[in-house]
Short mmCIF file of C-alpha atoms in Angstrom, two decimals:
data_model
loop_
_atom_site.label_atom_id
_atom_site.label_comp_id
_atom_site.label_asym_id
_atom_site.label_seq_id
_atom_site.Cartn_x
_atom_site.Cartn_y
_atom_site.Cartn_z
CA MET A 1 0.04 0.12 -0.07
CA SER A 2 2.97 2.26 0.21
CA GLY A 3 3.18 5.17 -2.31
CA HIS A 4 -0.62 5.28 -2.44
CA ASP A 5 -1.39 7.55 0.44
CA PHE A 6 -2.99 11.06 0.18
CA PRO A 7 -0.83 13.43 2.19
CA PRO A 8 -1.56 17.24 2.44
CA GLN A 9 1.11 17.72 -0.54
CA LEU A 10 -1.47 16.16 -2.85
CA ARG A 11 -4.26 18.53 -1.81
CA LEU A 12 -5.22 22.13 -2.60
CA LEU A 13 -5.28 23.63 0.85
CA THR A 14 -5.82 27.49 0.54
CA ALA A 15 -8.26 29.69 -1.36
CA GLY A 16 -5.35 31.03 -3.46
CA ASP A 17 -4.70 27.62 -4.64
CA TYR A 18 -8.17 27.08 -5.82
CA ARG A 19 -8.40 30.78 -7.33
CA PHE A 20 -5.26 30.01 -9.28
CA VAL A 21 -6.74 27.07 -10.95
CA PHE A 22 -10.08 28.72 -11.67
CA ASP A 23 -8.33 31.72 -13.33
CA HIS A 24 -5.66 29.84 -15.15
CA ALA A 25 -7.37 26.58 -16.02
CA ALA A 26 -5.53 25.24 -19.10
CA PHE A 27 -7.38 21.96 -19.27
CA LYS A 28 -11.12 21.11 -18.73
CA VAL A 29 -12.31 17.55 -18.73
CA HIS A 30 -15.91 16.64 -18.37
CA GLY A 31 -17.69 13.57 -16.96
CA ASN A 32 -21.31 12.70 -16.27
CA GLY A 33 -22.23 15.00 -13.41
CA LEU A 34 -18.62 16.03 -12.78
CA MET A 35 -16.13 18.42 -14.32
CA ALA A 36 -12.39 18.76 -13.73
CA LEU A 37 -10.31 22.13 -14.17
CA ALA A 38 -6.68 21.66 -14.28
CA CYS A 39 -3.58 23.78 -14.79
CA PRO A 40 0.25 22.84 -14.52
CA ASN A 41 1.87 23.33 -11.23
CA GLY A 42 5.58 22.64 -11.68
CA LEU A 43 5.70 20.71 -8.50
CA GLY A 44 6.24 17.21 -9.95
CA HIS A 45 3.06 15.84 -8.58
CA PRO A 46 -0.55 16.36 -8.97
CA ARG A 47 -2.67 18.22 -6.23
CA LEU A 48 -6.58 17.84 -5.91
CA GLY A 49 -9.24 20.25 -4.77
CA LEU A 50 -12.85 19.47 -4.44
CA VAL A 51 -16.00 21.75 -4.87
CA PHE A 52 -19.22 19.86 -4.21
CA SER A 53 -21.78 22.60 -3.56
CA LYS A 54 -25.09 22.12 -1.61
CA LYS A 55 -26.82 23.63 -4.69
CA ASN A 56 -25.80 20.88 -7.08
CA VAL A 57 -25.63 17.86 -4.44
CA ARG A 58 -28.36 18.58 -1.89
CA ARG A 59 -27.67 16.02 0.94
CA ALA A 60 -24.39 15.94 2.96
CA VAL A 61 -24.24 12.14 2.98
CA ASP A 62 -24.04 12.36 -1.09
CA ARG A 63 -21.51 15.17 -0.98
CA ASN A 64 -19.39 13.20 1.43
CA ARG A 65 -19.64 9.93 -0.65
CA LEU A 66 -18.59 11.91 -3.83
CA LYS A 67 -15.57 13.53 -2.12
CA ARG A 68 -14.54 10.22 -0.40
CA LEU A 69 -14.75 8.22 -3.90
CA THR A 70 -12.90 11.04 -5.86
CA ARG A 71 -10.10 11.22 -3.30
CA GLU A 72 -9.83 7.48 -3.31
CA SER A 73 -9.85 7.60 -7.19
CA ILE A 74 -6.94 10.23 -7.36
CA ARG A 75 -4.85 8.41 -4.66
CA LEU A 76 -4.89 5.20 -6.64
CA GLN A 77 -4.08 7.05 -9.97
CA GLN A 78 -1.67 9.67 -8.61
CA HIS A 79 1.45 8.14 -10.25
CA GLN A 80 -0.18 8.16 -13.71
CA LEU A 81 -1.30 11.87 -13.60
CA PRO A 82 0.93 14.79 -14.69
CA ALA A 83 2.15 17.66 -12.51
CA VAL A 84 -1.27 19.72 -12.46
CA ASP A 85 -3.44 21.26 -9.90
CA ILE A 86 -6.88 19.74 -10.39
CA VAL A 87 -10.33 21.05 -9.07
CA VAL A 88 -13.18 18.72 -9.49
CA LEU A 89 -16.62 20.27 -9.47
CA ALA A 90 -19.93 18.51 -8.97
CA ARG A 91 -22.76 19.28 -11.47
CA ARG A 92 -26.40 18.54 -11.10
CA GLY A 93 -27.10 14.76 -11.09
CA ALA A 94 -23.78 13.87 -9.64
CA ASN A 95 -25.38 12.23 -6.67
CA GLU A 96 -27.48 9.79 -8.94
CA LEU A 97 -24.35 8.11 -9.87
CA ASP A 98 -23.69 4.71 -8.23
CA ASN A 99 -20.12 4.03 -6.98
CA ALA A 100 -19.10 1.96 -9.83
CA THR A 101 -20.21 4.25 -12.39
CA LEU A 102 -18.50 7.13 -10.53
CA HIS A 103 -15.32 5.26 -10.33
CA ARG A 104 -15.55 4.56 -14.17
CA GLN A 105 -16.15 8.15 -14.84
CA LEU A 106 -13.24 9.42 -12.83
CA SER A 107 -10.96 6.90 -14.35
CA GLY A 108 -11.89 8.17 -17.76
CA MET A 109 -11.49 11.66 -16.71
CA TRP A 110 -7.84 11.10 -15.46
CA ARG A 111 -6.79 9.10 -18.56
CA ARG A 112 -8.24 12.27 -20.79
CA LEU A 113 -6.68 14.68 -18.59
CA ALA A 114 -3.22 12.96 -18.80
CA ARG A 115 -3.46 12.69 -22.67
CA ASP A 116 -4.50 16.45 -23.10
CA VAL A 117 -1.45 17.46 -20.90
CA ARG A 118 0.83 15.18 -22.84
CA LYS A 119 -0.56 16.59 -26.12
CA SER A 120 0.06 20.08 -24.98
CA MET A 121 3.64 19.47 -23.98
CA VAL A 122 4.36 18.05 -27.40
CA SER A 123 3.09 20.96 -29.23
#
């Protein structure tokens, strides 16, 4: 299990970190009920921030489940991701996804994000 933890270095911790991603998002990846914004960070590893508003995901239990599964997905995929800051936003209907579907959505989003970042580095 070593090397797959989720320490504070892999999280966006301050409002300034989130603001930078929102202002300078170079990459946008959509999933069913989710959207991820990302920008390069120069740190050598990805960092994750979550924005699951009460407006889009009404019940706290649903917001917590979505956050938990998103963190788990990034924890397992962190070594395949490029050095970017990622903010994942929930959209309406995200709480209707079951766990397996959500996991597939997130895996596909991480693959598309990695591909888009690689493509931008080449050109």
